[in-house]
Amino acid sequence: MTKEEYMNIALTLAKSTIGQTSPNPSVGAVVVKDGRIVGMGSHLRAGLAHAEVIAIEQAGDDAIGADVYVTLEPCSHHGKTPPCADLLIEHQVKRVYIACVDPNPSVAGEGIKKLKQAGIEVEVGIREAEALAINKSFFFYMQHKRPYVTLKAAMTLDGKTATKTGDSKWITGEAARKDVHKQRAIHDAIMVGVNTVQQDNPQLTTRLPQGGKNPIRIILDTQLSINQASNVLQDKEAPTWIVCGSKVNVEAFANAFPHITVLQQSTPTIRLPELLDKLGELDIQSLYVEGGSTVHGSFVKENLFQACHWYIAPTLLGGIDAKTVVGGRSPENMIDATQLTIASMEQIGSDIKVIAYPKQE
Ligand code: NDP
Ligand code: ZN
């Protein structure tokens, strides 16, 4: 097998744990000796062994003189576990192939340096793009200390997300909705505006036949006016955070709902940049924003998103009084439109899923 093929196995190991390792990255490692795979590992959960540790342990004495394929630069700092770079040196591996460098300031190049200083051959950049994609939220978070924000919406072919009465069940088919649940499972948190809670009373949980973790539910509700009977307050299915403005008295609410976290802002209205900083401090690396229209409008206007996941149904709703996917006010000129690049288009059941990213300047 070629270097790329071995790295592909390591990437598959990493990919299979997306969503379960936060706040750590998803990492896979493969140890190869004389053309045989002698060890394989993934980092399964924060607090458990790193991928390299599992793979090296499996390899045993075969690690001496072996080639190691790892999807992310081996760590060089003492975290919850001793540094993997040291482990590879101790086991006298011959070569280490690394898909991408770790942007974590306490690693960034240090792991590679250590390995080289110990006389281990190091090659960086094999299947780098795929490795970067696996941990895109982690990398973004490391650089910006804010969550990677994905805007998600289900819309008709004419860009409507609800009728004039607010009805939106259902716009897309079952297969597309299942895809949304998969996305929920791999995000740290999910966000909606209070109007969506009042209108739809959603559960905002992950409901898949094979299971999947529930993200933290975050509701933007300046006045704390949320319906107290709503599912998100009552069902205790997932941690729930309500964001409110500085002017409301939160005491009665906090007493009534001790299991709900209230994030009171220092300003009368909710300011998204400050909120994203706060969510970063609270270890939220990936945020899935499910709308509605007004919330999407705010994120787009302030350029505070990294991806759009649009599910488009072959339906025309019509009506200027129907909800539009990105609310708020239109800019005056086309030159002020937010430019995106289409990354992928996929048919899911009878709907289309479009993934787009803001165009890099
Ligand atoms: P939203 O659900 O977007 O909630 C908007 C409200 O959130 C605001 O009015 C505001 O209320 C609060 N909020 C607090 N801070 C902010 C902020 N910084 N930016 C934006 N909002 C903020 O309301 P919409 O009425 O626009 O959308 C709801 C409708 O959309 C429903 O009919 C629902 O069915 C539909 N929907 C459709 C979806 C789809 O994918 N098809 C997905 C989600 C909803 P306050 O001032 O009180 O805090
Ligand atoms: Zn490590």
GROMACS .gro file of C-alpha atoms and ligand atoms in nm:
model
  410
    1MET     CA    1   0.000   0.000   0.000
    2THR     CA    2   0.110   0.359  -0.061
    3LYS     CA    3   0.163   0.628   0.202
    4GLU     CA    4  -0.164   0.787   0.092
    5GLU     CA    5  -0.351   0.459   0.137
    6TYR     CA    6  -0.220   0.410   0.491
    7MET     CA    7  -0.305   0.771   0.572
    8ASN     CA    8  -0.655   0.706   0.436
    9ILE     CA    9  -0.703   0.437   0.700
   10ALA     CA   10  -0.588   0.679   0.970
   11LEU     CA   11  -0.829   0.941   0.830
   12THR     CA   12  -1.118   0.692   0.839
   13LEU     CA   13  -1.037   0.618   1.203
   14ALA     CA   14  -1.040   0.991   1.277
   15LYS     CA   15  -1.357   1.056   1.076
   16SER     CA   16  -1.549   0.787   1.258
   17THR     CA   17  -1.520   0.979   1.587
   18ILE     CA   18  -1.629   1.324   1.465
   19GLY     CA   19  -1.857   1.474   1.730
   20GLN     CA   20  -1.749   1.257   2.020
   21THR     CA   21  -1.405   1.395   2.110
   22SER     CA   22  -1.483   1.761   2.179
   23PRO     CA   23  -1.312   1.969   2.310
   24ASN     CA   24  -1.033   1.752   2.167
   25PRO     CA   25  -0.983   1.692   1.794
   26SER     CA   26  -1.066   1.365   1.615
   27VAL     CA   27  -0.741   1.181   1.543
   28GLY     CA   28  -0.651   0.846   1.389
   29ALA     CA   29  -0.316   0.662   1.384
   30VAL     CA   30  -0.182   0.357   1.202
   31VAL     CA   31   0.152   0.182   1.270
   32VAL     CA   32   0.309  -0.011   0.983
   33LYS     CA   33   0.608  -0.247   1.002
   34ASP     CA   34   0.750  -0.433   0.702
   35GLY     CA   35   0.431  -0.378   0.502
   36ARG     CA   36   0.202  -0.506   0.780
   37ILE     CA   37  -0.035  -0.298   0.990
   38VAL     CA   38   0.071  -0.368   1.349
   39GLY     CA   39  -0.131  -0.106   1.533
   40MET     CA   40  -0.435   0.119   1.480
   41GLY     CA   41  -0.609   0.365   1.707
   42SER     CA   42  -0.850   0.657   1.737
   43HIS     CA   43  -0.888   0.908   2.013
   44LEU     CA   44  -1.237   0.818   2.134
   45ARG     CA   45  -1.322   1.079   2.392
   46ALA     CA   46  -1.161   1.363   2.586
   47GLY     CA   47  -0.981   1.209   2.882
   48LEU     CA   48  -0.912   0.878   2.707
   49ALA     CA   49  -0.588   0.773   2.537
   50HIS     CA   50  -0.467   0.955   2.227
   51ALA     CA   51  -0.476   0.768   1.896
   52GLU     CA   52  -0.098   0.721   1.886
   53VAL     CA   53  -0.094   0.565   2.236
   54ILE     CA   54  -0.349   0.299   2.140
   55ALA     CA   55  -0.178   0.222   1.809
   56ILE     CA   56   0.171   0.203   1.963
   57GLU     CA   57   0.051  -0.019   2.248
   58GLN     CA   58  -0.100  -0.257   1.996
   59ALA     CA   59   0.222  -0.263   1.797
   60GLY     CA   60   0.429  -0.360   2.103
   61ASP     CA   61   0.789  -0.440   2.004
   62ASP     CA   62   0.696  -0.404   1.638
   63ALA     CA   63   0.688  -0.026   1.696
   64ILE     CA   64   1.070  -0.024   1.685
   65GLY     CA   65   1.169   0.088   1.338
   66ALA     CA   66   0.803   0.122   1.228
   67ASP     CA   67   0.630   0.389   1.020
   68VAL     CA   68   0.353   0.579   1.196
   69TYR     CA   69   0.071   0.752   1.009
   70VAL     CA   70  -0.115   1.010   1.213
   71THR     CA   71  -0.382   1.255   1.100
   72LEU     CA   72  -0.268   1.536   1.331
   73GLU     CA   73   0.073   1.640   1.459
   74PRO     CA   74   0.153   1.436   1.773
   75CYS     CA   75   0.116   1.639   2.091
   76SER     CA   76   0.425   1.768   2.268
   77HIS     CA   77   0.277   1.904   2.589
   78HIS     CA   78   0.169   1.740   2.912
   79GLY     CA   79  -0.211   1.754   2.907
   80LYS     CA   80  -0.432   1.488   3.060
   81THR     CA   81  -0.191   1.236   2.905
   82PRO     CA   82   0.191   1.246   2.854
   83PRO     CA   83   0.311   1.382   2.516
   84CYS     CA   84   0.270   1.145   2.221
   85ALA     CA   85   0.585   1.281   2.057
   86ASP     CA   86   0.783   1.146   2.356
   87LEU     CA   87   0.605   0.812   2.330
   88LEU     CA   88   0.700   0.775   1.961
   89ILE     CA   89   1.061   0.862   2.043
   90GLU     CA   90   1.071   0.614   2.333
   91HIS     CA   91   0.940   0.337   2.110
   92GLN     CA   92   1.207   0.414   1.851
   93VAL     CA   93   0.977   0.445   1.552
   94LYS     CA   94   1.159   0.517   1.227
   95ARG     CA   95   0.929   0.754   1.040
   96VAL     CA   96   0.623   0.960   1.120
   97TYR     CA   97   0.386   1.070   0.846
   98ILE     CA   98   0.161   1.356   0.957
   99ALA     CA   99  -0.143   1.480   0.764
  100CYS     CA  100  -0.158   1.826   0.921
  101VAL     CA  101   0.008   2.048   1.180
  102ASP     CA  102  -0.174   2.114   1.510
  103PRO     CA  103  -0.283   2.480   1.537
  104ASN     CA  104  -0.308   2.445   1.915
  105PRO     CA  105  -0.058   2.710   2.036
  106SER     CA  106   0.089   2.466   2.289
  107VAL     CA  107   0.169   2.214   2.012
  108ALA     CA  108   0.206   2.406   1.680
  109GLY     CA  109   0.519   2.258   1.528
  110GLU     CA  110   0.668   2.157   1.863
  111GLY     CA  111   0.571   1.790   1.824
  112ILE     CA  112   0.737   1.777   1.482
  113LYS     CA  113   1.049   1.952   1.615
  114LYS     CA  114   1.083   1.704   1.899
  115LEU     CA  115   1.053   1.406   1.665
  116LYS     CA  116   1.313   1.546   1.424
  117GLN     CA  117   1.552   1.628   1.706
  118ALA     CA  118   1.531   1.264   1.811
  119GLY     CA  119   1.639   1.159   1.461
  120ILE     CA  120   1.295   1.042   1.344
  121GLU     CA  121   1.214   1.114   0.980
  122VAL     CA  122   0.902   1.329   0.955
  123GLU     CA  123   0.687   1.405   0.651
  124VAL     CA  124   0.398   1.650   0.683
  125GLY     CA  125   0.106   1.719   0.450
  126ILE     CA  126  -0.013   1.378   0.328
  127ARG     CA  127  -0.387   1.415   0.259
  128GLU     CA  128  -0.378   1.746   0.441
  129ALA     CA  129  -0.705   1.885   0.303
  130GLU     CA  130  -0.905   1.587   0.428
  131ALA     CA  131  -0.737   1.605   0.769
  132LEU     CA  132  -0.814   1.976   0.797
  133ALA     CA  133  -1.179   1.914   0.703
  134ILE     CA  134  -1.223   1.651   0.976
  135ASN     CA  135  -1.131   1.898   1.250
  136LYS     CA  136  -1.244   2.222   1.091
  137SER     CA  137  -1.436   2.333   1.403
  138PHE     CA  138  -1.142   2.251   1.629
  139PHE     CA  139  -0.898   2.443   1.408
  140PHE     CA  140  -1.130   2.742   1.379
  141TYR     CA  141  -1.182   2.743   1.754
  142MET     CA  142  -0.809   2.724   1.822
  143GLN     CA  143  -0.748   3.026   1.603
  144HIS     CA  144  -1.045   3.244   1.699
  145LYS     CA  145  -1.156   3.116   2.041
  146ARG     CA  146  -1.510   3.118   1.905
  147PRO     CA  147  -1.729   2.831   1.779
  148TYR     CA  148  -1.738   2.741   1.409
  149VAL     CA  149  -2.086   2.856   1.310
  150THR     CA  150  -2.300   2.664   1.059
  151LEU     CA  151  -2.631   2.818   0.953
  152LYS     CA  152  -2.889   2.553   0.871
  153ALA     CA  153  -3.230   2.597   0.712
  154ALA     CA  154  -3.495   2.398   0.535
  155MET     CA  155  -3.660   2.598   0.260
  156THR     CA  156  -3.881   2.580  -0.042
  157LEU     CA  157  -3.735   2.628  -0.387
  158ASP     CA  158  -3.839   2.993  -0.357
  159GLY     CA  159  -3.642   3.040  -0.034
  160LYS     CA  160  -3.930   3.036   0.214
  161THR     CA  161  -3.890   2.878   0.557
  162ALA     CA  162  -4.247   2.909   0.691
  163THR     CA  163  -4.592   3.014   0.575
  164LYS     CA  164  -4.740   3.350   0.669
  165THR     CA  165  -4.888   3.187   0.981
  166GLY     CA  166  -4.546   3.048   1.079
  167ASP     CA  167  -4.619   2.686   0.983
  168SER     CA  168  -4.302   2.504   0.876
  169LYS     CA  169  -4.379   2.135   0.937
  170TRP     CA  170  -4.255   1.994   0.717
  171ILE     CA  171  -4.081   2.160   0.430
  172THR     CA  172  -3.830   1.888   0.352
  173GLY     CA  173  -3.870   1.510   0.349
  174GLU     CA  174  -3.772   1.249   0.604
  175ALA     CA  175  -3.429   1.175   0.457
  176ALA     CA  176  -3.323   1.540   0.475
  177ARG     CA  177  -3.452   1.566   0.831
  178LYS     CA  178  -3.252   1.259   0.926
  179ASP     CA  179  -2.942   1.427   0.784
  180VAL     CA  180  -3.013   1.723   1.014
  181HIS     CA  181  -3.021   1.491   1.314
  182LYS     CA  182  -2.680   1.354   1.212
  183GLN     CA  183  -2.552   1.710   1.207
  184ARG     CA  184  -2.698   1.781   1.549
  185ALA     CA  185  -2.512   1.479   1.688
  186ILE     CA  186  -2.175   1.613   1.572
  187HIS     CA  187  -2.220   1.969   1.699
  188ASP     CA  188  -2.144   2.089   2.050
  189ALA     CA  189  -2.444   2.321   2.052
  190ILE     CA  190  -2.753   2.413   1.853
  191MET     CA  191  -2.915   2.759   1.853
  192VAL     CA  192  -3.259   2.902   1.772
  193GLY     CA  193  -3.442   3.229   1.830
  194VAL     CA  194  -3.723   3.246   2.081
  195ASN     CA  195  -3.988   3.286   1.809
  196THR     CA  196  -3.900   2.941   1.676
  197VAL     CA  197  -3.959   2.794   2.021
  198GLN     CA  198  -4.291   2.978   2.060
  199GLN     CA  199  -4.408   2.879   1.712
  200ASP     CA  200  -4.282   2.520   1.677
  201ASN     CA  201  -4.212   2.402   2.032
  202PRO     CA  202  -3.917   2.196   1.898
  203GLN     CA  203  -3.727   1.939   2.105
  204LEU     CA  204  -3.393   2.021   1.941
  205THR     CA  205  -3.257   1.676   2.026
  206THR     CA  206  -3.083   1.411   1.818
  207ARG     CA  207  -3.326   1.141   1.719
  208LEU     CA  208  -3.158   0.874   1.508
  209PRO     CA  209  -3.225   0.499   1.504
  210GLN     CA  210  -2.859   0.438   1.595
  211GLY     CA  211  -2.862   0.700   1.873
  212GLY     CA  212  -2.629   1.000   1.896
  213LYS     CA  213  -2.545   1.264   2.150
  214ASN     CA  214  -2.770   1.564   2.207
  215PRO     CA  215  -2.607   1.901   2.156
  216ILE     CA  216  -2.649   2.178   2.413
  217ARG     CA  217  -2.963   2.379   2.322
  218ILE     CA  218  -2.917   2.756   2.318
  219ILE     CA  219  -3.218   2.990   2.288
  220LEU     CA  220  -3.185   3.363   2.211
  221ASP     CA  221  -3.451   3.527   2.423
  222THR     CA  222  -3.377   3.889   2.517
  223GLN     CA  223  -3.678   3.932   2.746
  224LEU     CA  224  -3.691   3.576   2.889
  225SER     CA  225  -4.037   3.555   2.738
  226ILE     CA  226  -4.013   3.188   2.641
  227ASN     CA  227  -4.325   2.979   2.693
  228GLN     CA  228  -4.264   2.807   3.025
  229ALA     CA  229  -4.438   2.492   2.907
  230SER     CA  230  -4.206   2.453   2.606
  231ASN     CA  231  -4.027   2.124   2.547
  232VAL     CA  232  -3.680   2.272   2.577
  233LEU     CA  233  -3.755   2.394   2.929
  234GLN     CA  234  -3.951   2.093   3.044
  235ASP     CA  235  -3.809   1.775   2.892
  236LYS     CA  236  -3.459   1.771   3.052
  237GLU     CA  237  -3.337   1.576   2.749
  238ALA     CA  238  -3.031   1.798   2.691
  239PRO     CA  239  -2.849   2.083   2.863
  240THR     CA  240  -3.036   2.405   2.780
  241TRP     CA  241  -2.897   2.757   2.791
  242ILE     CA  242  -3.115   3.067   2.760
  243VAL     CA  243  -2.945   3.388   2.654
  244CYS     CA  244  -3.114   3.709   2.771
  245GLY     CA  245  -3.047   4.081   2.789
  246SER     CA  246  -2.917   4.278   3.087
  247LYS     CA  247  -3.248   4.441   3.173
  248VAL     CA  248  -3.449   4.135   3.272
  249ASN     CA  249  -3.483   4.002   3.621
  250VAL     CA  250  -3.367   3.642   3.596
  251GLU     CA  251  -3.426   3.540   3.955
  252ALA     CA  252  -3.781   3.405   3.931
  253PHE     CA  253  -3.690   3.218   3.613
  254ALA     CA  254  -3.375   3.071   3.763
  255ASN     CA  255  -3.571   2.953   4.067
  256ALA     CA  256  -3.842   2.797   3.854
  257PHE     CA  257  -3.591   2.625   3.623
  258PRO     CA  258  -3.280   2.535   3.821
  259HIS     CA  259  -3.172   2.289   3.549
  260ILE     CA  260  -3.158   2.563   3.285
  261THR     CA  261  -2.850   2.782   3.247
  262VAL     CA  262  -2.925   3.152   3.200
  263LEU     CA  263  -2.654   3.345   3.017
  264GLN     CA  264  -2.738   3.707   3.091
  265GLN     CA  265  -2.562   3.952   2.864
  266SER     CA  266  -2.407   4.277   2.984
  267THR     CA  267  -2.609   4.472   2.724
  268PRO     CA  268  -2.989   4.517   2.695
  269THR     CA  269  -2.992   4.338   2.358
  270ILE     CA  270  -2.807   4.020   2.266
  271ARG     CA  271  -2.489   4.104   2.079
  272LEU     CA  272  -2.367   3.810   1.879
  273PRO     CA  273  -1.990   3.884   1.881
  274GLU     CA  274  -1.987   3.898   2.262
  275LEU     CA  275  -2.206   3.592   2.281
  276LEU     CA  276  -1.976   3.393   2.052
  277ASP     CA  277  -1.678   3.495   2.269
  278LYS     CA  278  -1.867   3.371   2.573
  279LEU     CA  279  -1.958   3.042   2.404
  280GLY     CA  280  -1.590   3.000   2.315
  281GLU     CA  281  -1.499   3.047   2.681
  282LEU     CA  282  -1.753   2.779   2.763
  283ASP     CA  283  -1.574   2.532   2.528
  284ILE     CA  284  -1.834   2.539   2.250
  285GLN     CA  285  -1.631   2.467   1.936
  286SER     CA  286  -1.915   2.408   1.691
  287LEU     CA  287  -2.253   2.582   1.677
  288TYR     CA  288  -2.541   2.472   1.453
  289VAL     CA  289  -2.780   2.765   1.405
  290GLU     CA  290  -3.124   2.641   1.305
  291GLY     CA  291  -3.291   2.979   1.261
  292GLY     CA  292  -3.540   3.116   1.228
  293SER     CA  293  -3.530   3.387   0.974
  294THR     CA  294  -3.446   3.673   1.213
  295VAL     CA  295  -3.158   3.487   1.376
  296HIS     CA  296  -3.010   3.390   1.039
  297GLY     CA  297  -3.050   3.754   0.934
  298SER     CA  298  -2.837   3.866   1.229
  299PHE     CA  299  -2.559   3.613   1.166
  300VAL     CA  300  -2.543   3.700   0.795
  301LYS     CA  301  -2.555   4.076   0.850
  302GLU     CA  302  -2.269   4.058   1.096
  303ASN     CA  303  -2.070   3.807   0.891
  304LEU     CA  304  -2.047   3.571   1.185
  305PHE     CA  305  -2.082   3.234   1.013
  306GLN     CA  306  -1.843   2.986   0.852
  307ALA     CA  307  -2.085   2.761   0.659
  308CYS     CA  308  -2.443   2.740   0.530
  309HIS     CA  309  -2.627   2.409   0.508
  310TRP     CA  310  -2.936   2.477   0.302
  311TYR     CA  311  -3.190   2.196   0.248
  312ILE     CA  312  -3.404   2.291  -0.050
  313ALA     CA  313  -3.738   2.121  -0.121
  314PRO     CA  314  -3.897   2.100  -0.467
  315THR     CA  315  -4.187   2.316  -0.350
  316LEU     CA  316  -4.296   2.669  -0.433
  317LEU     CA  317  -4.474   2.840  -0.147
  318GLY     CA  318  -4.504   3.191  -0.286
  319GLY     CA  319  -4.608   3.504  -0.103
  320ILE     CA  320  -4.407   3.803   0.014
  321ASP     CA  321  -4.570   3.745   0.352
  322ALA     CA  322  -4.406   3.402   0.394
  323LYS     CA  323  -4.088   3.379   0.604
  324THR     CA  324  -3.770   3.412   0.405
  325VAL     CA  325  -3.456   3.216   0.491
  326VAL     CA  326  -3.238   3.514   0.581
  327GLY     CA  327  -3.445   3.785   0.748
  328GLY     CA  328  -3.368   4.141   0.841
  329ARG     CA  329  -3.345   4.424   0.587
  330SER     CA  330  -3.212   4.390   0.235
  331PRO     CA  331  -2.902   4.592   0.149
  332GLU     CA  332  -2.958   4.865  -0.109
  333ASN     CA  333  -2.727   4.729  -0.377
  334MET     CA  334  -2.620   4.389  -0.506
  335ILE     CA  335  -2.260   4.481  -0.440
  336ASP     CA  336  -2.340   4.456  -0.070
  337ALA     CA  337  -2.470   4.097  -0.095
  338THR     CA  338  -2.278   3.832   0.101
  339GLN     CA  339  -2.081   3.627  -0.151
  340LEU     CA  340  -2.050   3.253  -0.100
  341THR     CA  341  -1.872   2.966  -0.269
  342ILE     CA  342  -2.071   2.647  -0.326
  343ALA     CA  343  -1.877   2.358  -0.173
  344SER     CA  344  -2.119   2.076  -0.253
  345MET     CA  345  -2.465   1.987  -0.377
  346GLU     CA  346  -2.625   1.657  -0.292
  347GLN     CA  347  -2.970   1.514  -0.350
  348ILE     CA  348  -3.118   1.371  -0.030
  349GLY     CA  349  -3.449   1.200  -0.098
  350SER     CA  350  -3.638   1.451  -0.312
  351ASP     CA  351  -3.458   1.751  -0.162
  352ILE     CA  352  -3.121   1.910  -0.232
  353LYS     CA  353  -2.858   1.990   0.029
  354VAL     CA  354  -2.628   2.276  -0.060
  355ILE     CA  355  -2.318   2.350   0.146
  356ALA     CA  356  -2.165   2.693   0.092
  357TYR     CA  357  -1.890   2.891   0.260
  358PRO     CA  358  -1.839   3.268   0.275
  359LYS     CA  359  -1.605   3.366  -0.009
  360GLN     CA  360  -1.254   3.440   0.113
  361GLU     CA  361  -1.153   3.796   0.025
  362NDP     P1  362  -3.654   3.349   1.519
  362NDP     O1  363  -3.682   3.211   1.559
  362NDP     O2  364  -3.539   3.380   1.431
  362NDP     O3  365  -3.639   3.431   1.655
  362NDP     C1  366  -3.610   3.567   1.645
  362NDP     C2  367  -3.609   3.629   1.783
  362NDP     O4  368  -3.491   3.589   1.854
  362NDP     C3  369  -3.600   3.778   1.776
  362NDP     O5  370  -3.724   3.836   1.748
  362NDP     C4  371  -3.549   3.808   1.913
  362NDP     O6  372  -3.657   3.809   2.004
  362NDP     C5  373  -3.460   3.689   1.944
  362NDP     N1  374  -3.323   3.733   1.934
  362NDP     C6  375  -3.248   3.769   2.040
  362NDP     N2  376  -3.131   3.812   2.000
  362NDP     C7  377  -3.126   3.806   1.868
  362NDP     C8  378  -3.027   3.839   1.772
  362NDP     N3  379  -2.908   3.887   1.807
  362NDP     N4  380  -3.058   3.821   1.643
  362NDP     C9  381  -3.177   3.771   1.607
  362NDP     N5  382  -3.274   3.738   1.693
  362NDP    C10  383  -3.248   3.755   1.823
  362NDP     O7  384  -3.786   3.417   1.461
  362NDP     P2  385  -3.853   3.424   1.319
  362NDP     O8  386  -3.991   3.471   1.343
  362NDP     O9  387  -3.772   3.499   1.224
  362NDP    O10  388  -3.859   3.275   1.269
  362NDP    C11  389  -3.949   3.185   1.326
  362NDP    C12  390  -4.025   3.112   1.217
  362NDP    O11  391  -3.932   3.045   1.134
  362NDP    C13  392  -4.121   3.009   1.269
  362NDP    O12  393  -4.239   3.019   1.196
  362NDP    C14  394  -4.054   2.878   1.240
  362NDP    O13  395  -4.149   2.779   1.210
  362NDP    C15  396  -3.972   2.909   1.120
  362NDP     N6  397  -3.849   2.832   1.117
  362NDP    C16  398  -3.820   2.762   1.006
  362NDP    C17  399  -3.703   2.691   0.997
  362NDP    C18  400  -3.667   2.619   0.873
  362NDP    O14  401  -3.553   2.571   0.861
  362NDP     N7  402  -3.757   2.605   0.779
  362NDP    C19  403  -3.607   2.685   1.108
  362NDP    C20  404  -3.648   2.763   1.220
  362NDP    C21  405  -3.764   2.833   1.223
  362NDP     P3  406  -3.643   3.889   2.140
  362NDP    O15  407  -3.615   4.030   2.104
  362NDP    O16  408  -3.769   3.869   2.212
  362NDP    O17  409  -3.528   3.828   2.208
  363ZN      ZN  410  -0.113   1.300   2.206
   0.00000   0.00000   0.00000
